[in-house]
Coordinates of C-alpha atoms in Angstrom, one line a residue:
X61 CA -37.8 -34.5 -17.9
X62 CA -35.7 -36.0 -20.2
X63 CA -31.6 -35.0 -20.2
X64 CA -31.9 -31.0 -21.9
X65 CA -28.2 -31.6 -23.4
X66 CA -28.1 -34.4 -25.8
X67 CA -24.5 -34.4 -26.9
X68 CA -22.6 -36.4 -24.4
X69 CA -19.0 -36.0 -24.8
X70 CA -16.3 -39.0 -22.8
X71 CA -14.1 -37.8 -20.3
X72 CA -11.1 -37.0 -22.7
X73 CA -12.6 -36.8 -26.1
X74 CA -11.6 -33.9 -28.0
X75 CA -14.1 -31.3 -27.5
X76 CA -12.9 -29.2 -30.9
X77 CA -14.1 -31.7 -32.7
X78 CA -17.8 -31.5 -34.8
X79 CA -20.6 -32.4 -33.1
X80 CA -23.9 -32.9 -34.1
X81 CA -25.9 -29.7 -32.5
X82 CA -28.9 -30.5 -30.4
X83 CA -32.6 -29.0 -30.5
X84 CA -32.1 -29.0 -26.5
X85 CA -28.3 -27.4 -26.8
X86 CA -29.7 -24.6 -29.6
X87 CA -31.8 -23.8 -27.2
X88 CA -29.7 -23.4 -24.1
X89 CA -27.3 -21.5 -26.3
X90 CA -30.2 -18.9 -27.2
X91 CA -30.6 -18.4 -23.8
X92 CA -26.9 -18.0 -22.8
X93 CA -26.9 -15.2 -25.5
X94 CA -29.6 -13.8 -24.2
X95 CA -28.6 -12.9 -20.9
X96 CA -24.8 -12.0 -21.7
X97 CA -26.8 -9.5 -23.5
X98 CA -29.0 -8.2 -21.1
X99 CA -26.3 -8.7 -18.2
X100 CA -23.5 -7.1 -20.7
X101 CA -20.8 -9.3 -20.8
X102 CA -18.9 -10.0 -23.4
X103 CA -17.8 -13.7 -23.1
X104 CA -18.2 -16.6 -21.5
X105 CA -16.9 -19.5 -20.9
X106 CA -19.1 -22.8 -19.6
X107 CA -18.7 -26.1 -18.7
X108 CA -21.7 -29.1 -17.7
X109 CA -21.1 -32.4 -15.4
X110 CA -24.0 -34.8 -15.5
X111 CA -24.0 -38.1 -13.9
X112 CA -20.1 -38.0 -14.0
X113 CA -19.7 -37.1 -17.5
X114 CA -18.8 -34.2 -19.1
X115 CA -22.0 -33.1 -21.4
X116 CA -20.7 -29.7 -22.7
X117 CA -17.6 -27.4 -22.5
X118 CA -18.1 -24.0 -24.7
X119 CA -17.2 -20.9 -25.5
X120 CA -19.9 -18.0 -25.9
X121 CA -19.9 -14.5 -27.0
X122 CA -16.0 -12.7 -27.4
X123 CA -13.1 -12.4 -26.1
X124 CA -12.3 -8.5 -26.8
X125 CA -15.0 -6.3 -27.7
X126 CA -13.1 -4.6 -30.3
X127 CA -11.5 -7.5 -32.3
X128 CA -14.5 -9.6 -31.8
X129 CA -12.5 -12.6 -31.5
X130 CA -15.4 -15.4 -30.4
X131 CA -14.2 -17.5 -27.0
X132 CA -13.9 -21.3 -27.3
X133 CA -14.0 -24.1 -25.1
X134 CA -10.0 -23.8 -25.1
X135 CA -10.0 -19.8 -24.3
X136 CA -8.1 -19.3 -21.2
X137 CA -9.7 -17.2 -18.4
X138 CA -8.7 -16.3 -14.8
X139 CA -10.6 -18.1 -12.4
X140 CA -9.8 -15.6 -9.7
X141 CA -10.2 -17.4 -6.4
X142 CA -11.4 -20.7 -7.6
X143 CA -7.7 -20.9 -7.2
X144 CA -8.0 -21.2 -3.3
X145 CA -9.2 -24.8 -4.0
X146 CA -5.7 -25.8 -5.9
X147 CA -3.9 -24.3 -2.8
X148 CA -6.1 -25.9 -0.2
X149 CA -5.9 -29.3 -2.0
X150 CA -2.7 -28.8 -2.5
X151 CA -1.2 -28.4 1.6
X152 CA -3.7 -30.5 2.8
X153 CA -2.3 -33.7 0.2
X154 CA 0.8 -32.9 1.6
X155 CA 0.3 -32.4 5.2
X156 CA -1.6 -36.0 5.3
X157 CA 1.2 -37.1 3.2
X158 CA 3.9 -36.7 5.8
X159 CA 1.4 -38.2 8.8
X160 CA -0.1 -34.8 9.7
X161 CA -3.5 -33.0 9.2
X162 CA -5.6 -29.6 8.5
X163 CA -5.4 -29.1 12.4
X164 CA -2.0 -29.2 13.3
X165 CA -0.4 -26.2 14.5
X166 CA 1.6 -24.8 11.6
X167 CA 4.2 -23.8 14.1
X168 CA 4.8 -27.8 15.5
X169 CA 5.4 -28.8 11.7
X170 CA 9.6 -29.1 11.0
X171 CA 10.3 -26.4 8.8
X172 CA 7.6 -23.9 10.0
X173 CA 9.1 -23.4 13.8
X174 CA 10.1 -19.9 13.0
X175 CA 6.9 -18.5 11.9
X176 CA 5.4 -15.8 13.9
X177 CA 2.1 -13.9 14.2
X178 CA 1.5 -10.9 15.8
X179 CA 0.4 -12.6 19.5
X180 CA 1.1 -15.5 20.9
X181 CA -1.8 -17.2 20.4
X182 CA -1.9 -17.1 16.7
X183 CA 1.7 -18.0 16.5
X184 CA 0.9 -21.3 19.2
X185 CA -2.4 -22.4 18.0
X186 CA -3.2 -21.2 14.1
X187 CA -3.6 -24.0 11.7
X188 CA -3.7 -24.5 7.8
X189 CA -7.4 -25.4 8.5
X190 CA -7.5 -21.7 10.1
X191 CA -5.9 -20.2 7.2
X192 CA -7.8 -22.3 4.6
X193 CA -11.3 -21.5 6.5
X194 CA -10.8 -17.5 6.9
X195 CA -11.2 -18.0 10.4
X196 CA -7.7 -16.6 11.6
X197 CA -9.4 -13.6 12.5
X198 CA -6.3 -11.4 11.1
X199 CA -7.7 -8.2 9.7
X200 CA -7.8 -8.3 5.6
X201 CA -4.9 -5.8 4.1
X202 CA -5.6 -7.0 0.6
X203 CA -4.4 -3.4 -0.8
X204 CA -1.5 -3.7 0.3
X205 CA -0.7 -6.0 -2.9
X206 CA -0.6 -2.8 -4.8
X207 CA 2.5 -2.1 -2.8
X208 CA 4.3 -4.9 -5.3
X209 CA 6.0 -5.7 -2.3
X210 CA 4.6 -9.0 -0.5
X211 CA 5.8 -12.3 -2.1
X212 CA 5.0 -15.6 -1.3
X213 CA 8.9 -15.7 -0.2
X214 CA 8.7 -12.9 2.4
X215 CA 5.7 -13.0 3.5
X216 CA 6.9 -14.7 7.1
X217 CA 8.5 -11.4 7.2
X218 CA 5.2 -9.6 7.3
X219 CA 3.0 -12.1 9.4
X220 CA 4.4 -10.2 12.9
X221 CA 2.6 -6.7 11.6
X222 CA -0.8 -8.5 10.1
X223 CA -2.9 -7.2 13.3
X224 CA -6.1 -9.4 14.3
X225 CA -9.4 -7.8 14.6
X226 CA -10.8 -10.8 16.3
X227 CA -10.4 -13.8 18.5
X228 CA -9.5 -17.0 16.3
X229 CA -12.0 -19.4 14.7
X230 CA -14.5 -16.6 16.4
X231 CA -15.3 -15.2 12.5
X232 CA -15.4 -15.8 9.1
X233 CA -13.5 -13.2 8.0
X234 CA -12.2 -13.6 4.1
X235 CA -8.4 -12.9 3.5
X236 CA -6.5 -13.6 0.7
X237 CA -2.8 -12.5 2.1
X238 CA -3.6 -15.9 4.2
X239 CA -3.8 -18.0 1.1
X240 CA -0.6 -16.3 0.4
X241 CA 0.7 -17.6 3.7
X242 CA -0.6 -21.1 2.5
X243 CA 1.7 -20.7 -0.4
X244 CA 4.4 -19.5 1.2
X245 CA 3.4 -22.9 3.9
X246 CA 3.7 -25.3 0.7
X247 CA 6.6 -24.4 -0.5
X248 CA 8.8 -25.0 2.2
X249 CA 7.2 -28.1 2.7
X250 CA 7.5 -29.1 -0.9
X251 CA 11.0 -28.0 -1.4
X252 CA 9.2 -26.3 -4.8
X253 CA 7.8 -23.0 -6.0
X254 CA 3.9 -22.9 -5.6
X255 CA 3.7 -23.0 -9.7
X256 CA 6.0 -25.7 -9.7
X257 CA 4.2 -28.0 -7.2
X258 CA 1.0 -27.5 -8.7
X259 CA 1.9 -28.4 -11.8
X260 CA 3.2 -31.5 -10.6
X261 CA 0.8 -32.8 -7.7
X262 CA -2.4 -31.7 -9.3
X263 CA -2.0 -30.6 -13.4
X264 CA 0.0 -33.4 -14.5
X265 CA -1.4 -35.8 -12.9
X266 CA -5.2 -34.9 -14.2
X267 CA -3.7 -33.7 -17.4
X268 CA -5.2 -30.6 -16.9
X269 CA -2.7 -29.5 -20.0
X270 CA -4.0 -26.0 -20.8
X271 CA -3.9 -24.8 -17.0
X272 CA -1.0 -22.6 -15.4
X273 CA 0.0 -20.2 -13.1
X274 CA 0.0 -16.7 -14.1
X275 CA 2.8 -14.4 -13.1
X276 CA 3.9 -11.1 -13.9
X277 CA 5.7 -12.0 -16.7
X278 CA 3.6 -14.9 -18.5
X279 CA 0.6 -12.6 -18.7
X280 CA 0.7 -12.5 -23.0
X281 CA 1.5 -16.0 -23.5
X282 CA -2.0 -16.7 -22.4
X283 CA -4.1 -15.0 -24.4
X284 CA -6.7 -14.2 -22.0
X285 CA -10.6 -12.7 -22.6
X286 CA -10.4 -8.7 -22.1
X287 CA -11.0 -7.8 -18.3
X288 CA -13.9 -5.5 -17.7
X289 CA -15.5 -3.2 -15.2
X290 CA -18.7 -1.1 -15.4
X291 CA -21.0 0.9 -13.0
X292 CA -23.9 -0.9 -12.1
X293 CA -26.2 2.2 -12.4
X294 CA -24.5 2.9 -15.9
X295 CA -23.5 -0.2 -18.0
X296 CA -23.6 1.5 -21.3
X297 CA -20.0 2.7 -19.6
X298 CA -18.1 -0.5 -19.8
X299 CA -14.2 0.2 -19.5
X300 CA -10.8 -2.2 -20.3
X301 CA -9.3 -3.0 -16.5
X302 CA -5.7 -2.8 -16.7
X303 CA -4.0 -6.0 -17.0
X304 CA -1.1 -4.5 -15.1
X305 CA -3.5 -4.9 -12.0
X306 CA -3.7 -8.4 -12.8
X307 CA -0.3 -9.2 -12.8
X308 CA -0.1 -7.5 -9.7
X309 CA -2.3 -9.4 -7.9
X310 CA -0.1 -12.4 -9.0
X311 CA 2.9 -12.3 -7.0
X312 CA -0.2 -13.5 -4.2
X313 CA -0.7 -16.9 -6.8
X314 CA -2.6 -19.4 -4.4
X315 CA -5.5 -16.6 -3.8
X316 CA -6.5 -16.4 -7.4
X317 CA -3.9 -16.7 -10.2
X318 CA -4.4 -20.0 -12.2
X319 CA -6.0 -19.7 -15.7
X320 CA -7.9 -22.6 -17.4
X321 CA -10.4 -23.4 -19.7
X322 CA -14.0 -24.9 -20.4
X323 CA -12.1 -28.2 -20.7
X324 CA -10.1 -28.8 -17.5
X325 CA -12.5 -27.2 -15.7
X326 CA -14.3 -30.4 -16.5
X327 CA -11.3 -32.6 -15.6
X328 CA -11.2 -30.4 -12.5
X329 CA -15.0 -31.2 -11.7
X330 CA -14.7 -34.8 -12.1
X331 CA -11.9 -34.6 -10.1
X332 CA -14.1 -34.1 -7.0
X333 CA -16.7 -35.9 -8.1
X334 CA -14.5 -39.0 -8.2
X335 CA -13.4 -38.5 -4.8
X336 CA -9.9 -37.6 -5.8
X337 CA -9.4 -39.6 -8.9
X338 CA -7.8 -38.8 -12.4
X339 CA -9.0 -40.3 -15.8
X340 CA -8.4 -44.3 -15.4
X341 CA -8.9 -44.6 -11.7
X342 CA -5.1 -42.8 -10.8
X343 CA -5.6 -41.7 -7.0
X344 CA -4.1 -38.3 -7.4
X345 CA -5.2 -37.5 -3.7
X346 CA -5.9 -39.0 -1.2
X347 CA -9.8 -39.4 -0.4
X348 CA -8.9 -38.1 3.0
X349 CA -7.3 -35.4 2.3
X350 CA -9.9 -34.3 -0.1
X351 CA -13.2 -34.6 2.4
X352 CA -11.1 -32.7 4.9
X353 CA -11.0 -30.1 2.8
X354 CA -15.1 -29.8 1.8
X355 CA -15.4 -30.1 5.3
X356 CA -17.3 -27.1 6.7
X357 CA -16.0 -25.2 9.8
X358 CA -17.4 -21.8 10.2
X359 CA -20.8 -20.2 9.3
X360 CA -20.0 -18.1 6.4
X361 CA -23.8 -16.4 5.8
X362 CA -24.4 -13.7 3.4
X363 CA -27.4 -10.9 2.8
X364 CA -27.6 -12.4 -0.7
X365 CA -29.3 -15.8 1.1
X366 CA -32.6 -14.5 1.7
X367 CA -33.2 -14.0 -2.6
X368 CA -33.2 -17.2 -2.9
X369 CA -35.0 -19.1 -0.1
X370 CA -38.7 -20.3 0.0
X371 CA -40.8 -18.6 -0.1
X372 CA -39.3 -16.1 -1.9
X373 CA -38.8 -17.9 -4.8
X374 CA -39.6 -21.3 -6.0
X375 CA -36.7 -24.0 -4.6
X376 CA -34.2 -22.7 -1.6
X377 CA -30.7 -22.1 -3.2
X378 CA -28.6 -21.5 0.6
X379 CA -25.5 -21.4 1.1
X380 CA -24.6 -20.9 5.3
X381 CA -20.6 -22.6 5.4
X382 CA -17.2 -22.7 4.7
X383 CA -14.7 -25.2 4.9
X384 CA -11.3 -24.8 3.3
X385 CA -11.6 -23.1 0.1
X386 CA -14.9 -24.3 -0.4
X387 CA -18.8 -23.3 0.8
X388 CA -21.6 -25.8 1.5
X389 CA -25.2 -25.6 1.4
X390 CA -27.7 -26.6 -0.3
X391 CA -30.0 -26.9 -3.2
X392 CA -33.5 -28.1 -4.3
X393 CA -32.8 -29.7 -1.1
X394 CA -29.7 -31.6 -2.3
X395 CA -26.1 -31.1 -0.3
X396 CA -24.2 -28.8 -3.0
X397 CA -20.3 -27.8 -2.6
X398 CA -19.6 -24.5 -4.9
X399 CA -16.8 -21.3 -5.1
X400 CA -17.1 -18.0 -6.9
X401 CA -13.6 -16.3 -8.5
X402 CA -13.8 -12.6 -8.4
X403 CA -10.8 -10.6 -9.6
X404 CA -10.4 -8.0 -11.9
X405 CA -12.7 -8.6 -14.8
X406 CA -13.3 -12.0 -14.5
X407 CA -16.3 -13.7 -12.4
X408 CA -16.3 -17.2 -12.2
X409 CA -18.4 -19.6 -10.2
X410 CA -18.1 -23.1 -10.0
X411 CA -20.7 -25.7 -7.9
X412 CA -21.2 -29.4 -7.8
X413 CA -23.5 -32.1 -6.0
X414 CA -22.1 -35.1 -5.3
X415 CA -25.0 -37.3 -4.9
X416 CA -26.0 -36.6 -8.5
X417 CA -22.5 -36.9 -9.9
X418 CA -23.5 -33.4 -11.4
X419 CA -22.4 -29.8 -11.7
X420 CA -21.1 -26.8 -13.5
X421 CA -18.8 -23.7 -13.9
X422 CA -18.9 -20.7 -15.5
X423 CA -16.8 -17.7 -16.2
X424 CA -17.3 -14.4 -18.0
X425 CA -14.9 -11.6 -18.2
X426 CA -16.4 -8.5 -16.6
X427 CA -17.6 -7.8 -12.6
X428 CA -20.1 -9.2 -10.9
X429 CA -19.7 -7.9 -7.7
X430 CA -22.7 -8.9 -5.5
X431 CA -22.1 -11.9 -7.4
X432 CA -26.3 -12.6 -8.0
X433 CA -26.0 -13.0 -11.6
X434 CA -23.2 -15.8 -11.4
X435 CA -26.0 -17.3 -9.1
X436 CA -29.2 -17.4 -10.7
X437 CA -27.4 -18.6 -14.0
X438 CA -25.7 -21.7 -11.8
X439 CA -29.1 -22.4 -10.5
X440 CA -30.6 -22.7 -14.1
X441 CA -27.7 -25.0 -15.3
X442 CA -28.0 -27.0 -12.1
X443 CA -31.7 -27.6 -13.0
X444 CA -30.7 -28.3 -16.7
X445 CA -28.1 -31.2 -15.1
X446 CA -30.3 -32.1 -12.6
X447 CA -33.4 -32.4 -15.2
X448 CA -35.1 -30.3 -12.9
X449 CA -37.4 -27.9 -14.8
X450 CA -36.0 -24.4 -14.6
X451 CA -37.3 -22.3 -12.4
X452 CA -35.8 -19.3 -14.1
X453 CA -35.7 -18.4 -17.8
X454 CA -33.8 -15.8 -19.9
X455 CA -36.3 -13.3 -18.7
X456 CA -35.9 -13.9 -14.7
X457 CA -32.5 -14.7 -14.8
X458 CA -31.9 -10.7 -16.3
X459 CA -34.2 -9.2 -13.8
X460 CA -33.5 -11.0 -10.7
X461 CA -34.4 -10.4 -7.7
X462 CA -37.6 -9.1 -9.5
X463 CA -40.2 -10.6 -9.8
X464 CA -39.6 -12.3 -7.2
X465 CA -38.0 -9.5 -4.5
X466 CA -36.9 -6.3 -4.6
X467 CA -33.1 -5.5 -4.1
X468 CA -30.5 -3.5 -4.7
X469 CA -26.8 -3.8 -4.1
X470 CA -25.5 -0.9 -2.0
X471 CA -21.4 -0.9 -1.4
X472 CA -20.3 -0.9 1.9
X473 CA -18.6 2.5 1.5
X474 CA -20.4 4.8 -0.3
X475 CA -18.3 8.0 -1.1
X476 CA -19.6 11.7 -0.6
X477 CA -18.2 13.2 -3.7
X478 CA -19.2 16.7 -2.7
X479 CA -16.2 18.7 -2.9
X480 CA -16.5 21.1 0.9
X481 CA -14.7 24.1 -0.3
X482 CA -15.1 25.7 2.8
X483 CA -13.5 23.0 4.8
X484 CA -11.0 22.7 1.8
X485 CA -10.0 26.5 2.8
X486 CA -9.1 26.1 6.1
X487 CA -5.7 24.5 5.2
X488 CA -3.3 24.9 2.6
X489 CA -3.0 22.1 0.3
X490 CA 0.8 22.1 0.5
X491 CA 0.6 21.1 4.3
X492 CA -0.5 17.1 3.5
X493 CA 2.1 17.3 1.3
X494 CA 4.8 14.5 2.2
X495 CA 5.8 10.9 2.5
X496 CA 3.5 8.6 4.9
X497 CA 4.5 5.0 6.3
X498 CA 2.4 1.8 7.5
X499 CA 4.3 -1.2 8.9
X500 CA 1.7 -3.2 6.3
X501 CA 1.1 -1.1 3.8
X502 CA 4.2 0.6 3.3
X503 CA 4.8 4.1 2.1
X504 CA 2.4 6.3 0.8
X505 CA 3.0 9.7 -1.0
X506 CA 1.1 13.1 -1.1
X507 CA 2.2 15.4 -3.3
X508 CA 0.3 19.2 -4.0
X509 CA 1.0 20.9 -7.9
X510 CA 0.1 24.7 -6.5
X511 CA -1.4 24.9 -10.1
X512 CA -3.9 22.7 -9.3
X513 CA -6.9 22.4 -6.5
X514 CA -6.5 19.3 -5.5
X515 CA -3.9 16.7 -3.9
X516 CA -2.5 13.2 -5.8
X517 CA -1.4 10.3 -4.0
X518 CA 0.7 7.4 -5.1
X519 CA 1.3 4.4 -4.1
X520 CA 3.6 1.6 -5.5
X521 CA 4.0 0.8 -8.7
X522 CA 0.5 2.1 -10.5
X523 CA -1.1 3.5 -7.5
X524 CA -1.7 6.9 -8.9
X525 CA -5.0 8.7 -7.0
X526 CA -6.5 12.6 -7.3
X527 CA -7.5 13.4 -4.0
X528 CA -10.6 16.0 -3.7
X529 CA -11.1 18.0 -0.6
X530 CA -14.3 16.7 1.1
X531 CA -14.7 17.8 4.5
X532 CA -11.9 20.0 6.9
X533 CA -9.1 17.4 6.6
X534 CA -11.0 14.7 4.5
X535 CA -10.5 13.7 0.9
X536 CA -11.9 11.5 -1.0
X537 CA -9.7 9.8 -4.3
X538 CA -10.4 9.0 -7.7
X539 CA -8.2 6.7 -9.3
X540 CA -6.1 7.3 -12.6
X541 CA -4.0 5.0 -14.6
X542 CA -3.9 1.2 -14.1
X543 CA -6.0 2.2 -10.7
X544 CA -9.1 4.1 -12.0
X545 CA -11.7 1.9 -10.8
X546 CA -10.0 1.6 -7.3
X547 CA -12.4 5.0 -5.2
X548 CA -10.7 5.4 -2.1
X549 CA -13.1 7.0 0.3
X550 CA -12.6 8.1 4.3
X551 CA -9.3 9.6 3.6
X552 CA -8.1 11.9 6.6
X553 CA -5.6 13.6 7.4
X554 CA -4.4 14.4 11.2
X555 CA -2.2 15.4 14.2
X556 CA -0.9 13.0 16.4
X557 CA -0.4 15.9 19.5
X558 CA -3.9 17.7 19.1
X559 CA -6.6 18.8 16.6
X560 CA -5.6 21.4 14.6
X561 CA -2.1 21.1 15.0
X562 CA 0.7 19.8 12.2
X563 CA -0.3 17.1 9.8
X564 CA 1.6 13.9 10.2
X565 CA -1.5 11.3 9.8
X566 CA -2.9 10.0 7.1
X567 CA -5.7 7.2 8.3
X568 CA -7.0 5.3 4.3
X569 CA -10.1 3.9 5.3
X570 CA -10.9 2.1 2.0
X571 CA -7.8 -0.4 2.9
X572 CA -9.2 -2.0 5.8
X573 CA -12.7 -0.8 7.3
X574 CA -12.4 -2.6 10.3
X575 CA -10.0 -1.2 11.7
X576 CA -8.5 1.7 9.2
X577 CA -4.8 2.2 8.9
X578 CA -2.9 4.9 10.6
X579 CA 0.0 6.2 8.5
X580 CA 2.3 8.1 10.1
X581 CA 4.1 11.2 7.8
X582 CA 8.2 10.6 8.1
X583 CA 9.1 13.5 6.0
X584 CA 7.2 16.1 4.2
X585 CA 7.1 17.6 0.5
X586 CA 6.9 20.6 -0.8
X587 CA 4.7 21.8 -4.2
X588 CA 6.6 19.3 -6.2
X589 CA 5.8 18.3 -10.2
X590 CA 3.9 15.6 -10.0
X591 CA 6.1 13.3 -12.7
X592 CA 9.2 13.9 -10.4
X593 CA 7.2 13.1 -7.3
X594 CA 6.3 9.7 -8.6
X595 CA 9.4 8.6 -10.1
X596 CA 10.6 10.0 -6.3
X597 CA 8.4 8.4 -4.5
X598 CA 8.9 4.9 -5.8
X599 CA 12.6 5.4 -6.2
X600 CA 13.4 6.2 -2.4
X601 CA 10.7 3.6 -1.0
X602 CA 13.1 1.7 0.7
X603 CA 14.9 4.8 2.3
X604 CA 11.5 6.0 3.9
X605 CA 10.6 2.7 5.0
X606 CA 13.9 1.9 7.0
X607 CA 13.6 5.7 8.6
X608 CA 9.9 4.9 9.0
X609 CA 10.5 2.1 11.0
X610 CA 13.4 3.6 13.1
X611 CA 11.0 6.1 14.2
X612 CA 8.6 4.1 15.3
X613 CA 10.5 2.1 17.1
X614 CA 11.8 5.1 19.3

């Protein structure tokens, strides 16, 4: 089968330019129409590798469904946690760099003596491979970021009160405070800010120009694609995420704040392709450090695997482990290397196969969160690449699994919505009422209008939540403001002396299944306003954290 894409753009030609349009690239571009249609997303933005060269970098669909603004190949979107892979490439440059490697203790390293986990072991043995891998087995307090509270310069602060859930290197267990830890790691080792050394060890260098760091205050200067959400079972009710979320999520930059573009996401691409090598043969990393990193260390497997395995469907797409920021597996039999990005409204995938010199990324900005349609789309650009013929078209790609199985994504915490009024009854509302503190999470705060038949929770800076009796002592929260697609479900209420007795716990199941976190109540609230609870709340945090932590110390 003859190459599908006939333009064939060099390595730094200026992709804005005119170029003549292809019968073979009309026709990919009808396709990518079609399914943003049929998967309802507004924009995308995609980039080809074939035999080392960059074939195609586009823009599809818009940026902003209101101002229809169309996406380019030089619109910016998140790539969400195709970030990991600058952080991993990052620390592991420099830790070769100064004679060392992926498996050296963090705490043997000058400069990184003082850090300490929560045991001994972690604190003795745990390794930027470890962190890099997901295999730390510390337990995954991701919410916490909505506290606004963990930066990559206290983090070391925290690390004692990040609990494990199980033995090390026994689990792949994904955590992105970790890659937070890594930044915190390569900044003291750098003498920089994580931004800063990017920029200089990795952009520069590949002249990845249009790439940067997003913070909480560079957010506009970018220009980025609308984020959306919508149900699965209702996508007709497609809704703007917050971009205060986003920012948010930032002060944590290694685990998934760079934005980029169609363009250096090619650069980026041949980058690994060319075994660490910028445009005109510049060694940017070392080849070392950069196989280190692909290699794979723990299984990593997922339910999603059997969709796409003989003989389910045509070719075996497989992907079973995970080495530092990246998965392996395989494809049409070929060894392939690929990462999604999932943050908030942005999906991103990006995969490669180095014995063809091939592969793509993609990015669209709304959810995808069992992650199947970023799939089936890479494996139809992977064919187009590979000049494979497709084994999916427009039609199979919006159906999948069907024809070929039947699935359906099911979350892994459903939520009763079922308001129990006759548990409800059995205790005043004004009784949760008060202030609640996790050595993690921070402080939490329950307030009760007597007006109202319900309870609102907030929790730093744009946690806002209405909490609806469920069961005696349960609630289950709907999210308002900045936070209305966050459902918190399994939220109870309890006594530490016996059942039935004073309410001083408050366990949030939705921010860490595995092991849920207790909250324990440090001073109580009476039917308050709810504007002067929140301003409260968030005003005092420090106060209630200090007595918090006096108290449980006693």
């Amino acid at each position: 089968m003859k190459c599908l894409l006939a333009l064939m753009l060099v390595f730094t030609a200026p992709l804005t330019s005119v170029q003549r349009i292809s019968k073979e690239e009309t026709g990919l571009d009808a396709l990518i129409m079609d399914v943003l249609s049929c998967f309802n997303i507004p924009g995308l933005s995609l980039t080809l590798v074939k035999n080392g060269r960059i074939i195609l970098a586009k823009g599809y669909g818009v940026k902003d469904e209101l101002s229809r603004e169309p996406v380019k190949n030089t619109t910016l979107f998140e790539i969400g946690s195709l970030t990991k892979a600058f952080a991993a490439t990052l620390l592991s440059n420099e830790l070769y760099g100064m004679g060392l490697h992926l498996d050296t203790p963090l705490t043997s390293v000058e400069g990184l003596r003082d850090l300490k986990f929560s045991t001994e072991e972690l604190t003795s043995h745990v390794t930027a491979r470890d962190l890099l891998s997901h295999r730390t087995g510390i337990l995954n307090y991701d919410k916490a970021r909505l506290n606004g509270q963990i930066t990559l310069d206290n983090l070391a602060e925290h690390l004692p009160d990040f609990e494990a859930g199980y033995p090390l290197r026994s689990k792949f267990l994904y955590n992105n405070l970790m890659y937070g830890l890594v930044g915190h790691v390569t900044q003291r080792l750098t003498g920089k800010r994580w931004a800063d050394a990017v920029q200089d060890e990795l952009l520069t260098p590949l002249r990845m120009l249009n790439t940067a760091v997003l913070n909480s205050t560079n957010y506009e200067q970018f220009h980025l694609p609308t984020p959306y959400h919508f149900p699965y079972d209702k996508p007709e009710a497609r809704r703007e995420i917050s971009t205060d979320i986003l920012k948010l999520w930032s002060m944590n930059p290694p685990s998934m704040a760079i934005v980029s573009d169609a363009i250096d996401m090619g650069k980026w691409l041949l980058f690994q392709l060319n075994e660490g090598k910028a445009e005109g043969g510049l060694q940017v990393v070392s080849k070392k450090a950069l196989t280190e990193v692909y290699r794979p260390v723990i299984l990593a497997l997922h339910p999603r695997n059997k969709l796409t395995v003989r003989p389910t469907t045509p070719v075996t797409l497989l992907f079973e482990e995970y080495g530092c920021a990246w998965k392996s597996g395989h494809y049409r039999g070929y060894p392939i290397v690929a990462h999604t990005g999932s943050t908030h409204g942005f999906s991103s995938i990006l995969a490669f196969i180095p014995s063809k010199q091939s592969g793509i990324y993609l990015n669209f900005n709304t959810n995808d969160r069992p992650h199947l349609r970023r799939h089936v789309l890479m494996a139809h650009l992977l064919d187009i690449v590979l000049e494979e013929k497709p084994w999916l078209n427009s039609s199979t790609i919006c159906t999948f699994p069907a024809p070929f199985a039947q699935w359906q994504h099911i979350h892994k915490s459903g939520v009763n919505k079922t308001p129990d009024t006759v548990g409800a009854g059995t205790r005043p509302l004004n009784n949760y009422a008060g202030q609640y503190y996790h050595p993690v999470f921070g402080t939490v705060t329950v307030v009760h209008n007597a007006t109202e038949p319900f309870l609102r929770m907030f929790y730093g800076p744009l946690g806002q939540w209405v909490l609806h009796p469920n069961k005696s002592d349960e609630f289950y929260g709907e999210g308002e403001g900045a936070v209305w697609n966050f459902v918190l479900s399994g939220l109870k209420f309890g006594s530490q002396n016996k059942k039935g007795g004073e309410i001083d716990v408050l366990v949030i199941t939705s921010f860490e299944e595995r092991k849920p976190p207790i909250f324990l109540k440090v001073t109580g609230i009476q039917t308050t306003f709810v504007s002067d609870i929140g301003f409260l709340s968030y005003l005092m945090l420090g106060l209630f954290t200090l007595l918090a932590r006096y108290k449980l110390k006693k």
